[in-house]
Coordinates of C-alpha atoms and ligand atoms in Angstrom, one line a residue:
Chain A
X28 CA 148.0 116.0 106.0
X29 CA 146.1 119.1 106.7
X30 CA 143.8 120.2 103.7
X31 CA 143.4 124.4 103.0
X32 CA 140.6 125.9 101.1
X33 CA 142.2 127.5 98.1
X34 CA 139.3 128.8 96.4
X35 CA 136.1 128.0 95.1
X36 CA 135.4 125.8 92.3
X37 CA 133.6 128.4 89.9
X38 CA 137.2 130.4 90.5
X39 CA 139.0 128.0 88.3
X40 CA 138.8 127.5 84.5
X41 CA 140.4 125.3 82.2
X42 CA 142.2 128.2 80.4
X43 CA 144.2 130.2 82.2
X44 CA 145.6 128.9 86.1
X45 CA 144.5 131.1 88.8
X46 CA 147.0 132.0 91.1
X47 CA 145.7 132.2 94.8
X48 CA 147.8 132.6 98.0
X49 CA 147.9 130.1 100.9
X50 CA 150.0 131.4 103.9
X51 CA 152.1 133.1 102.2
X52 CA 153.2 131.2 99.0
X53 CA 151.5 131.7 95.5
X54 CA 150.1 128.4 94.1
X55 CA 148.2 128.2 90.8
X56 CA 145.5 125.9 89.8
X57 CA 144.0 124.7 86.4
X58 CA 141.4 122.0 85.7
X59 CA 143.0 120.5 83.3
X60 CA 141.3 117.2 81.1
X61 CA 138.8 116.7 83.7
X62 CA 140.3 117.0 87.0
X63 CA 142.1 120.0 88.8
X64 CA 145.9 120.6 89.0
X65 CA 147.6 122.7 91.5
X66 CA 151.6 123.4 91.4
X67 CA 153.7 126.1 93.2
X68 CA 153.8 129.0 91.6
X69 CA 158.1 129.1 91.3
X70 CA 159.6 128.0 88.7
X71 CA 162.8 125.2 89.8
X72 CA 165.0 127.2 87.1
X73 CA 165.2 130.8 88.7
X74 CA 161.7 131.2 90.6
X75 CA 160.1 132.7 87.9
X76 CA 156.0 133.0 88.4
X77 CA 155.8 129.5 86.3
X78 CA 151.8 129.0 86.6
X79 CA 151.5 133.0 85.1
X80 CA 152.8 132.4 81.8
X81 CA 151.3 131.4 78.4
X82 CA 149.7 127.6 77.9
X83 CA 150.8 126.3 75.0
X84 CA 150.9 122.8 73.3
X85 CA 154.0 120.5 73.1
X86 CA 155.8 121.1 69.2
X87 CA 155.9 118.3 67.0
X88 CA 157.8 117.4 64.0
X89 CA 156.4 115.4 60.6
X90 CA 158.9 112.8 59.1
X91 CA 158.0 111.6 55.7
X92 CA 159.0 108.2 54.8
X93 CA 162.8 109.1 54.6
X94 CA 162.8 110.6 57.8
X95 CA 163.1 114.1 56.2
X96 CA 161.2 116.4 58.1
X97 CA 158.1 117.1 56.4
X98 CA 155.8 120.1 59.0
X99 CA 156.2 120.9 62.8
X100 CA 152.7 120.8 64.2
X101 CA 151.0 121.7 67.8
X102 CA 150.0 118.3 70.2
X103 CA 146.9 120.0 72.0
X104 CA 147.0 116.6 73.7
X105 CA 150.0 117.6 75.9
X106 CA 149.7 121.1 77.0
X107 CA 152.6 123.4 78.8
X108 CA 152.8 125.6 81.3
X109 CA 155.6 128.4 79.9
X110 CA 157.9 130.3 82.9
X111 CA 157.6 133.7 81.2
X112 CA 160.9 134.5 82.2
X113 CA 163.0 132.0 80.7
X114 CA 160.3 130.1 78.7
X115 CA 160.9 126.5 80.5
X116 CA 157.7 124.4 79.9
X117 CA 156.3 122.0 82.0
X118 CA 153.7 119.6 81.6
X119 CA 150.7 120.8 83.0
X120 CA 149.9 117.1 83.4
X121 CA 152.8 116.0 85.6
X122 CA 155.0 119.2 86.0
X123 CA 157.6 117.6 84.8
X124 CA 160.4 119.9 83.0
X125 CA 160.0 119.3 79.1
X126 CA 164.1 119.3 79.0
X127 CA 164.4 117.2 81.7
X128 CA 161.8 115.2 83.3
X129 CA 163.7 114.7 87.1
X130 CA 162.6 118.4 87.3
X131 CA 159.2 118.8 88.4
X132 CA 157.2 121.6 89.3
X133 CA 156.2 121.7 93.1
X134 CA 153.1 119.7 93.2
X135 CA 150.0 119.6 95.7
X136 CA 147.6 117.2 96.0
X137 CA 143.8 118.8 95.1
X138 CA 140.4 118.0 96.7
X139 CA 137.7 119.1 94.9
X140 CA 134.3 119.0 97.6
X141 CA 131.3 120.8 97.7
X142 CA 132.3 123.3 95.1
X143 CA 135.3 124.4 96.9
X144 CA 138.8 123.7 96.1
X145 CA 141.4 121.9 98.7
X146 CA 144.9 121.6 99.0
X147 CA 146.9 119.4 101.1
X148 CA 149.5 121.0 102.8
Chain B
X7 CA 148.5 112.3 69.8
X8 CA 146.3 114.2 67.7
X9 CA 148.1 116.8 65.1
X10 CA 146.4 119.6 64.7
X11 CA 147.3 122.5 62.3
X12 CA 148.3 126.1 63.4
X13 CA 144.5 127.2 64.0
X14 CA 145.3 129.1 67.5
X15 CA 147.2 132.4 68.1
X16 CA 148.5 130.9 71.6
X17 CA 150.0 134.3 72.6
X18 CA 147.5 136.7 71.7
X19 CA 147.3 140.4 73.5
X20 CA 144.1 139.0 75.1
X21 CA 146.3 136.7 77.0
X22 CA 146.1 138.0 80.6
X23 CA 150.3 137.6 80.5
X24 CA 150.2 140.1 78.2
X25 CA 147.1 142.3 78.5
X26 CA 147.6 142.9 81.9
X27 CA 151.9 143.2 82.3
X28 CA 153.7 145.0 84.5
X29 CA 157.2 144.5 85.0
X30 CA 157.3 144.7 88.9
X31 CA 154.6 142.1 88.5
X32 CA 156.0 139.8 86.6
X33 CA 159.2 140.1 88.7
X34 CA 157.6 139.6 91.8
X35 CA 159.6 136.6 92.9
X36 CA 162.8 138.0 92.0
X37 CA 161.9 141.1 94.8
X38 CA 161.2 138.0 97.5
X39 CA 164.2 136.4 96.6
X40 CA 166.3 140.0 97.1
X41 CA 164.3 140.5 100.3
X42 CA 164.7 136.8 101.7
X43 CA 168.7 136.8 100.8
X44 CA 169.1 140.2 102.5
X45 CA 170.2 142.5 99.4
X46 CA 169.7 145.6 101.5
X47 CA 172.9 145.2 102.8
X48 CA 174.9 145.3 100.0
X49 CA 175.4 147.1 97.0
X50 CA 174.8 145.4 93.5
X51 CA 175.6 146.3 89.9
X52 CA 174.5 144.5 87.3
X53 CA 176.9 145.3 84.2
X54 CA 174.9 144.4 81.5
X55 CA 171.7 145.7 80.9
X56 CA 169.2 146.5 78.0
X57 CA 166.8 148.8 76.4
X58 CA 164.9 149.1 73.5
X59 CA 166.2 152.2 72.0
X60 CA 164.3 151.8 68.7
X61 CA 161.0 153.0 70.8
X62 CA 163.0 156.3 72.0
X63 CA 164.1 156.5 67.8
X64 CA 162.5 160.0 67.2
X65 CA 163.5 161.3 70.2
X66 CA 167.4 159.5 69.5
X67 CA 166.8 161.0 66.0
X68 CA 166.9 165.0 67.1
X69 CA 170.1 164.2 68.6
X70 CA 171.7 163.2 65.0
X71 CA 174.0 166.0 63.2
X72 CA 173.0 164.3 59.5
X73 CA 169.8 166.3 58.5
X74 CA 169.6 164.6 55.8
X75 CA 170.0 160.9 57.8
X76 CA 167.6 162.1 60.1
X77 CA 164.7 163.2 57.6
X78 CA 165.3 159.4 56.5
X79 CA 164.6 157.9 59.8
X80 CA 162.2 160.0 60.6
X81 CA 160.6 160.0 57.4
X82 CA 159.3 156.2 56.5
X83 CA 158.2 154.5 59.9
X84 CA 159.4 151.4 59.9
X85 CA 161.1 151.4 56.9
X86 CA 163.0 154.0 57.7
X87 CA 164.0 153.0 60.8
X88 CA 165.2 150.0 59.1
X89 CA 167.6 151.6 56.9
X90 CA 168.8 152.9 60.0
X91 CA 170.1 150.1 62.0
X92 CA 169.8 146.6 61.1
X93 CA 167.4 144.1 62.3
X94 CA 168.4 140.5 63.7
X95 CA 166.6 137.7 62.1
X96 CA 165.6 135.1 65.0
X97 CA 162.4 135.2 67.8
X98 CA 164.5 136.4 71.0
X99 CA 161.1 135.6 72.7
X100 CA 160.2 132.3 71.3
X101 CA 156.9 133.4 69.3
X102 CA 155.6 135.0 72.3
X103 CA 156.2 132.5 75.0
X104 CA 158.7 135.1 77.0
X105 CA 155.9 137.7 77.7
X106 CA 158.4 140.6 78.7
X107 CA 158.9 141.2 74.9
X108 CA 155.0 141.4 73.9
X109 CA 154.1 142.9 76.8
X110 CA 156.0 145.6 77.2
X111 CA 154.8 147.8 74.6
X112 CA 151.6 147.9 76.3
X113 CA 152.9 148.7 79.9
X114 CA 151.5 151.7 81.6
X115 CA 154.5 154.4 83.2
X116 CA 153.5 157.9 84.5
X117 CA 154.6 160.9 82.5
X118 CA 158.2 161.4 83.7
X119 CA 160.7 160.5 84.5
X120 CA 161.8 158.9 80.9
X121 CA 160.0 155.9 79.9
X122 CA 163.3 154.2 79.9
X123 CA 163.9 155.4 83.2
X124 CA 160.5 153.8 84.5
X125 CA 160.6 150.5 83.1
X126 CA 164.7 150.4 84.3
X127 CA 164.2 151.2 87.8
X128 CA 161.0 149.0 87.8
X129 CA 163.0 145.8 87.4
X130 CA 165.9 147.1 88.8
X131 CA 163.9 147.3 92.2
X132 CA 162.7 144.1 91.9
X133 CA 166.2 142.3 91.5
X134 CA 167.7 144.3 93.8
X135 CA 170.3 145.8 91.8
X136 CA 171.5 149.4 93.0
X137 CA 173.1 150.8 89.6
X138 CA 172.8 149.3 86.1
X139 CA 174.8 149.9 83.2
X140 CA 172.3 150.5 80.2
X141 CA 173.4 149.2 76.7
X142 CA 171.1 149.5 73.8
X143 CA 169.8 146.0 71.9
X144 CA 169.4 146.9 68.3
X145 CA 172.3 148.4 67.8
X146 CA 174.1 145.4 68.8
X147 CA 174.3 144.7 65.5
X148 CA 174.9 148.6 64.5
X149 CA 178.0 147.4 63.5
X150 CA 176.9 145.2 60.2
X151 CA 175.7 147.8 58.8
X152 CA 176.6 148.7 55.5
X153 CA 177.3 152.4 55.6
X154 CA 180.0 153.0 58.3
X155 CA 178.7 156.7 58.0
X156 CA 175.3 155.1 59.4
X157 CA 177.3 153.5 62.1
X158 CA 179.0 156.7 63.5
X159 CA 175.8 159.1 62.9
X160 CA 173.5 157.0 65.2
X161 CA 176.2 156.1 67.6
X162 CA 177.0 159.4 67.9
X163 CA 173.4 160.5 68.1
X164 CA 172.2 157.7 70.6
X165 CA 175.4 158.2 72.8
X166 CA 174.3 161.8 73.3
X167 CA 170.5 161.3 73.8
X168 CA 171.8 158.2 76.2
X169 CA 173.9 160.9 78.1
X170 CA 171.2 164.0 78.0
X171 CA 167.8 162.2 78.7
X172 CA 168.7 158.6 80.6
X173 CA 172.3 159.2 82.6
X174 CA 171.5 163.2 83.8
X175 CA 168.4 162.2 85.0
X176 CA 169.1 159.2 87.2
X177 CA 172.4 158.3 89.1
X178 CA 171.7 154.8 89.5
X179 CA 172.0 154.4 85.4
X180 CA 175.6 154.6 84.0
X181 CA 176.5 153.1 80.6
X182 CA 179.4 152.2 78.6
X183 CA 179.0 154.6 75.5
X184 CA 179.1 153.1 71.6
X185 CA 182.3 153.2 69.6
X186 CA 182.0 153.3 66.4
X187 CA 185.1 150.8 65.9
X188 CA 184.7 150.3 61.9
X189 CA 185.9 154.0 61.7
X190 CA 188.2 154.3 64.2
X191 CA 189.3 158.2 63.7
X192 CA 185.3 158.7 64.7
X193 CA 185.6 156.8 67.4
X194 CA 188.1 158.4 69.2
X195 CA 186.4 161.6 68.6
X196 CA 183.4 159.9 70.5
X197 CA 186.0 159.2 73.5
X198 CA 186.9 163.2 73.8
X199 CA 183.4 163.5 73.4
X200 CA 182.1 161.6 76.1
X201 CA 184.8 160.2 78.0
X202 CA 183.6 163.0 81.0
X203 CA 180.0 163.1 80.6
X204 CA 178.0 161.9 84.1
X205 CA 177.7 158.0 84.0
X206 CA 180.2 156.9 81.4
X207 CA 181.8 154.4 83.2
X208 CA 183.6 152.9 79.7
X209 CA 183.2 152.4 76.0
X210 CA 182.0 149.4 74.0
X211 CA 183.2 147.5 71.0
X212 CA 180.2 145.4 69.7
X213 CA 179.2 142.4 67.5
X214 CA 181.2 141.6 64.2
X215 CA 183.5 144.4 63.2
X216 CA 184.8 145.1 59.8
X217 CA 188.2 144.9 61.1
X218 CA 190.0 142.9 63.5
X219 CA 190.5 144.3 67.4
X220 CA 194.4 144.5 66.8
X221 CA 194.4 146.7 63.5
X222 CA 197.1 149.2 63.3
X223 CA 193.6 151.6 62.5
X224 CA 192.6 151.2 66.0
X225 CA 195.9 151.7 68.2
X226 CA 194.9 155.3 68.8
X227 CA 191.3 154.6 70.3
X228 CA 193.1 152.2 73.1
X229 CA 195.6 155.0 73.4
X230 CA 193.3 157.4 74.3
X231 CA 191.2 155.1 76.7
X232 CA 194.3 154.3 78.5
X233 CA 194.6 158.1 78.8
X234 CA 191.3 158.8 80.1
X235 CA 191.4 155.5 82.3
X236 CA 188.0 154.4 80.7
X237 CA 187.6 150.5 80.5
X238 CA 186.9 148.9 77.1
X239 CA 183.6 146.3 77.0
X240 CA 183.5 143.8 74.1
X241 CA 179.6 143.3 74.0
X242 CA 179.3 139.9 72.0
X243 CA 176.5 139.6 69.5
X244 CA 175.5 137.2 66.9
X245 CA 175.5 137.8 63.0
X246 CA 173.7 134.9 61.6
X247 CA 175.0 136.1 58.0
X248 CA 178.4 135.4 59.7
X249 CA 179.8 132.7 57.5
X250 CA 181.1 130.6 60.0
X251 CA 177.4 130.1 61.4
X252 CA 175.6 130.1 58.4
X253 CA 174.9 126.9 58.4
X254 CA 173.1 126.9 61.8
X255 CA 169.3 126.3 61.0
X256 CA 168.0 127.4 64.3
X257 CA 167.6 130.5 66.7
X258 CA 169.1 128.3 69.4
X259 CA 172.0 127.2 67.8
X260 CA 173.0 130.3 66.5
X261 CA 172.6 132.4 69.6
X262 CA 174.5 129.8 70.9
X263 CA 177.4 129.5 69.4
X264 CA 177.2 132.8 68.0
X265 CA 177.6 134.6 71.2
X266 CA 180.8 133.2 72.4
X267 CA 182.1 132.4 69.5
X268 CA 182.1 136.5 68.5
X269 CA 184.4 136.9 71.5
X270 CA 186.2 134.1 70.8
X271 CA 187.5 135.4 68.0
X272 CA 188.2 139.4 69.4
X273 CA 190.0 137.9 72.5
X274 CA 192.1 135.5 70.3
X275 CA 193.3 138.4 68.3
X276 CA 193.6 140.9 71.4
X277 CA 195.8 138.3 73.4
X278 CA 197.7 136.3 70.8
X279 CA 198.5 139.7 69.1
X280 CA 200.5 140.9 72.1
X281 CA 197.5 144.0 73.2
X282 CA 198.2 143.0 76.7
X283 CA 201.7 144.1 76.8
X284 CA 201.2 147.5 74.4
X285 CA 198.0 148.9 76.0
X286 CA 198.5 147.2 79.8
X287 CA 196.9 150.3 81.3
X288 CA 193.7 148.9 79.3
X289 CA 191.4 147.5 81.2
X290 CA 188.5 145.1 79.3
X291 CA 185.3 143.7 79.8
X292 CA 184.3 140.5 77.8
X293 CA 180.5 140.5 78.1
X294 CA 177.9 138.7 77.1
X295 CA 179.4 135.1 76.2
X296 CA 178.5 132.8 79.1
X297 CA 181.6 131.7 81.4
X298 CA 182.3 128.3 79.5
X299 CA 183.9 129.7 76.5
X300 CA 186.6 130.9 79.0
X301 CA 188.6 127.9 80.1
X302 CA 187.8 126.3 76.9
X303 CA 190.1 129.0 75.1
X304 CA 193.0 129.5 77.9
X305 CA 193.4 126.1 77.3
X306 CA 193.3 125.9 73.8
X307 CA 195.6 128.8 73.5
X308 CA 198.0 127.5 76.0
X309 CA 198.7 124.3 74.8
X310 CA 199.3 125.6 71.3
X311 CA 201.6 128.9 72.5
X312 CA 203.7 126.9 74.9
X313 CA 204.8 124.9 71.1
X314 CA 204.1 127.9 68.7
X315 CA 205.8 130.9 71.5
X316 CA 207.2 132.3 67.8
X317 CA 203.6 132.8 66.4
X318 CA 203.2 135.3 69.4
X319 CA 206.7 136.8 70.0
X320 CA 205.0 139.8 72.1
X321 CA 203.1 137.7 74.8
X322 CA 205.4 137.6 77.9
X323 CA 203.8 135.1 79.6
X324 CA 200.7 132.2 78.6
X325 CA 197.3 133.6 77.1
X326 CA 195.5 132.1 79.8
X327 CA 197.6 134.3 82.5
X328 CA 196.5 137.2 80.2
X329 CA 192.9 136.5 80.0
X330 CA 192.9 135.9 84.0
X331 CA 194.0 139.7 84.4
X332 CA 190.9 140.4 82.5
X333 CA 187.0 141.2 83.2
X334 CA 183.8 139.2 82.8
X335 CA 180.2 139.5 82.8
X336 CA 178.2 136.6 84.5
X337 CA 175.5 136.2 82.1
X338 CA 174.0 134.0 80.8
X339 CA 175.8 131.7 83.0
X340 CA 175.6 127.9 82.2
X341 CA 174.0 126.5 84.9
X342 CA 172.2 123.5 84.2
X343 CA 174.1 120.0 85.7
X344 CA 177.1 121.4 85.9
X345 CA 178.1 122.7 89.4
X346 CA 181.4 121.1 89.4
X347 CA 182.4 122.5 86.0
X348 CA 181.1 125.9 87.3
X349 CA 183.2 125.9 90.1
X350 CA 186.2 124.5 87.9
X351 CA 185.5 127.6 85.6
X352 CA 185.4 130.5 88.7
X353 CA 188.8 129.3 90.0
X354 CA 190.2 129.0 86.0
X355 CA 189.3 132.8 85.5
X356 CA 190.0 134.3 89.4
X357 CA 186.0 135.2 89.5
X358 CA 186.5 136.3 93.2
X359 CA 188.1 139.5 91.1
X360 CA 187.5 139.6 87.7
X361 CA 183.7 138.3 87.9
X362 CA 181.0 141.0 87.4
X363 CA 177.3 139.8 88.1
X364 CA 175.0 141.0 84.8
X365 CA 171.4 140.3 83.8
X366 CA 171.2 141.2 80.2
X367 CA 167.6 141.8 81.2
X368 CA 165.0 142.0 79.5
X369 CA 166.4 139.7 77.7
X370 CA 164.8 136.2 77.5
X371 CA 168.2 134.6 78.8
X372 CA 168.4 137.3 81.8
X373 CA 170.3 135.8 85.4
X374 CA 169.3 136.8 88.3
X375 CA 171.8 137.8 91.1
X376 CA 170.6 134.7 92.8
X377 CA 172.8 132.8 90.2
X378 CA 175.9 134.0 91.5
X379 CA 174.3 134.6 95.3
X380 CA 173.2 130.7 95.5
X381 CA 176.5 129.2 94.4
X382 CA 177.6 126.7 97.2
X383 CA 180.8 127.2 96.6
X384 CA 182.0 130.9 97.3
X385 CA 181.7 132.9 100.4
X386 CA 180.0 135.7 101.2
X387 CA 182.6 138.0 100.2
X388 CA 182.7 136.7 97.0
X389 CA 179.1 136.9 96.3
X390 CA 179.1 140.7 97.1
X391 CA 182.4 141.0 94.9
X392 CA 181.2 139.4 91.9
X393 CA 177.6 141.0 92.7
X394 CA 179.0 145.0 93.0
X395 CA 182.5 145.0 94.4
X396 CA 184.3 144.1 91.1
X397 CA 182.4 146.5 89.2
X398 CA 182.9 149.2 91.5
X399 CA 186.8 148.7 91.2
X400 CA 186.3 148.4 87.2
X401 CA 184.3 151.7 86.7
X402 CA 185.3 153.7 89.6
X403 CA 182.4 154.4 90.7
X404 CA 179.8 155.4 94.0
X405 CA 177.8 152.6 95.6
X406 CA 174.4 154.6 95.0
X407 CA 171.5 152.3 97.1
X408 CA 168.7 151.8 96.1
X409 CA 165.6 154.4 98.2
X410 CA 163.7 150.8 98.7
X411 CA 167.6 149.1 100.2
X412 CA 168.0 152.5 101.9
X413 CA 164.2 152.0 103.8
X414 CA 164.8 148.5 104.8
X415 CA 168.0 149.1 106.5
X416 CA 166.0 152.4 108.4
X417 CA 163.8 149.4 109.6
X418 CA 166.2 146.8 110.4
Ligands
FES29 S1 162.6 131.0 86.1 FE1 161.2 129.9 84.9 S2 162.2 129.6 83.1 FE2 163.6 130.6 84.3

């Protein structure tokens, strides 16, 4: 498959996804626990700009002993991209839908080389 | 998994999503989706629409005969405002993650036209929707409020700065005007008031009234909408201090239920007490529920008249042929694994004609028109019924383009 510069590799950061544009369609890209993450930037709900919204953590609940719900806590472990129009979240990990994980965010596959980033397209 | 507390503010106005929002931005996708499914060549109204009138309150606030009322909105900033109409406990944009809500406030629009005229047209463009009809959001709940006197003074006073400042000043906004229904003789006033005004295309019942749709109080306000041929919305809202969702613990659960459920209720009194068959020049508009609720209820009601026909001695013919000959907005239309049922639902109702496509943007649960163009199952026709057709019929209305429509067709 044909590889396409996407940007360079001091573009990208690990907190927000930059969204660059490759022939015509929006993809953004995160490095994201040590490697670098590129998804289509349209959401699978309504097309929403999925990759643009905030990143927030996966929400937990505490049980205590008797299953009673003790505190809801962040996992900073398993981070989310949120659609800002609808609020879906998808792991930034996988792309799959929180809700449902046969939905999946549009995924490419990244080459990082020589400071540049590549996608296969 | 590592648990860690609360330390970050994970939607902060820093965030770019925020800092930086604009709503043609944000809406980008929905302009390639109008300009890929060929919009331009047809007209689109979305029936249900929103704005935040609470940041226009001042300006709303000159327009209120009450001197005294007015001093105490104006007087106490946000305390006075609340006195004014009553706010909705729940997080309509899930602690920041729907950006629209935070965001907005900081969006930049030139000097005129009216704010709300900017920020309307800006995503109206971008969805490709010709002419909106605006509804307010916080006085969805106007209704629960306390002091019906409250009710009828801002309605009255947001009704007229709707008409003078938003529906003068652009063609493609029209609006269903507020009815005050807790008092009724107000609210017919408000009809001779504004039944002619440019871009009242109805009037609207909303949320959880003090009284039920079919009190003998009201007969006079359908009366005098038959008369003036103005269709009646029912804008569903939910009251979470409503007793019969009180014991919902969560945001989700309440909104719901609590949206279909409120017209539930108003369309179970409006059909089972005969309203039909005394107002049948009435036309109404159920908005704001979702489709499912609908053949749930025709068959709930069915089965139970065709045993019970003496509970309902005025209804010539089954609920369910009643609430066919009605109207319905689209949103928020369940869409998630459930094509067949969706399809199952459109035929139940006759959506080809009694469907009207709505956003309910900027609400976090907003459709696009993509959700009824996409649907596999109706043709073309349909699409552009239920997209603008149907609401033409419904509010009598011109199929103003939009200038961006209007250019693309000049190009081909
Ligand atoms: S379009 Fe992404 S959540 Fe709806």
């Amino acid at each position: 498959m044909p590889e396409k510069l996407l940007c360079a590799s001091s573009d990208i950061s690990e907190t927000t996804a930059k969204i660059c544009e490759l022939e015509g369609v929006e993809i953004g890209v995160i490095r994201h626990k040590g490697t670098v993450v590129a998804y289509r930037n349209v959401c699978p709900h309504q097309g929403g700009p999925v990759c643009e919204g905030l990143k927030m953590p996966k929400v937990c609940v505490e049980f205590d002993e008797e299953r009673r719900p003790l505190k809801q806590s962040f996992d900073t472990d398993e981070m989310h991209f949120v659609c800002p129009w609808h609020g879906w979240e998808f792991k930034i990990e996988t792309g799959e839908a929180l809700g449902d994980p046969k939905i999946r965010l549009n995924r490419y596959k990244v080459i990082e080389r020589d400071e540049n980033i590549y996608v296969e397209v | 998994m590592s648990l860690t507390p609360n330390a970050l503010n994970y939607s902060s106005d820093n965030d770019p999503a925020i800092k930086e929002f604009n709503t043609t931005k944000l809406l980008k996708n929905a302009r390639k989706q109008a300009e890929e499914r060929n919009y331009k060549d047809f007209f689109i109204c979305d029936v249900d629409s929103h704005h935040y009138e609470t940041e226009a309150l001042p300006e709303i606030l000159q327009y209120m005969d009450d001197p005294v009322m007015r001093h105490l909105g104006l007087s106490a900033g946000n305390v006075g405002r609340a006195s004014l109409i009553p706010q909705a406990i729940g997080s309509q944009d899930m602690a920041g993650r729907v950006t629209r809500y935070a965001g907005r406030n900081k969006e930049k629009v030139p000097e005129s036209p009216h704010r709300d005229i900017t920020l309307t047209r800006r995503w109206m463009d971008a969805m490709g929707v010709d002419v909106a009809c605006l509804f307010p959001t916080p006085m969805l709940l106007l209704a629960t409020h306390p002091q019906p006197e409250v009710e009828v003074n801002m309605a009255r006073a947001y009704n007229r700065w709707l008409c003078e400042r938003i529906l003068e000043e652009d063609k493609r906004i029209c609006s269903m005007v507020y009815l005050p229904m807790n008092e009724p003789h107000e609210a017919e006033k408000m009809i001779d008031e504004f039944a002619e005004r440019k871009g009242v295309v109805g009037f609207l019942s909303t949320g959880y009234l003090k009284r039920p749709v079919h009190d003998n109080a009201n007969m006079r306000i359908f009366a005098k909408l038959e008369e003036h041929g103005k269709p009646l919305g029912f804008h569903a809202a939910y009251h979470w201090a409503d007793s019969s969702l009180a014991q919902l613990n969560k945001f989700i659960s309440v909104h719901a239920l609590g949206f279909s459920f409120c017209n539930m209720i108003h369309m179970t009194n409006w059909v089972l007490n005969g309203m039909p068959e005394r107002f049948p020049k009435l036309k109404t508009l159920w908005i704001e529920s979702g489709l499912a609720w609908v053949p749930f209820l025709m068959q709930r009601l069915d089965n139970e008249y065709m045993m019970r026909t003496s509970d309902a001695p005025l209804l010539k013919k089954k609920p369910s042929d009643y609430m066919r000959e009605m109207f319905y907005s689209s949103q928020p239309m369940e869409l998630v694994d459930n094509r067949e049922a969706l399809e199952v639902t459109f035929k139940m109702m006759n959506a080809e004609s009694q469907l009207l496509y709505s956003s309910d943007y900027p609400h976090w649960d907003m459709d696009l028109p993509s959700t009824i163009y996409d649907l596999p199952f109706l043709k073309e026709q349909a699409k552009r019924d239920i997209l603008g057709g149907n609401a033409l019929k419904l509010f009598n209305i011109e199929p103003t383009m939009s200038d961006w429509k209007l250019e693309a067709r000049k190009k081909g």
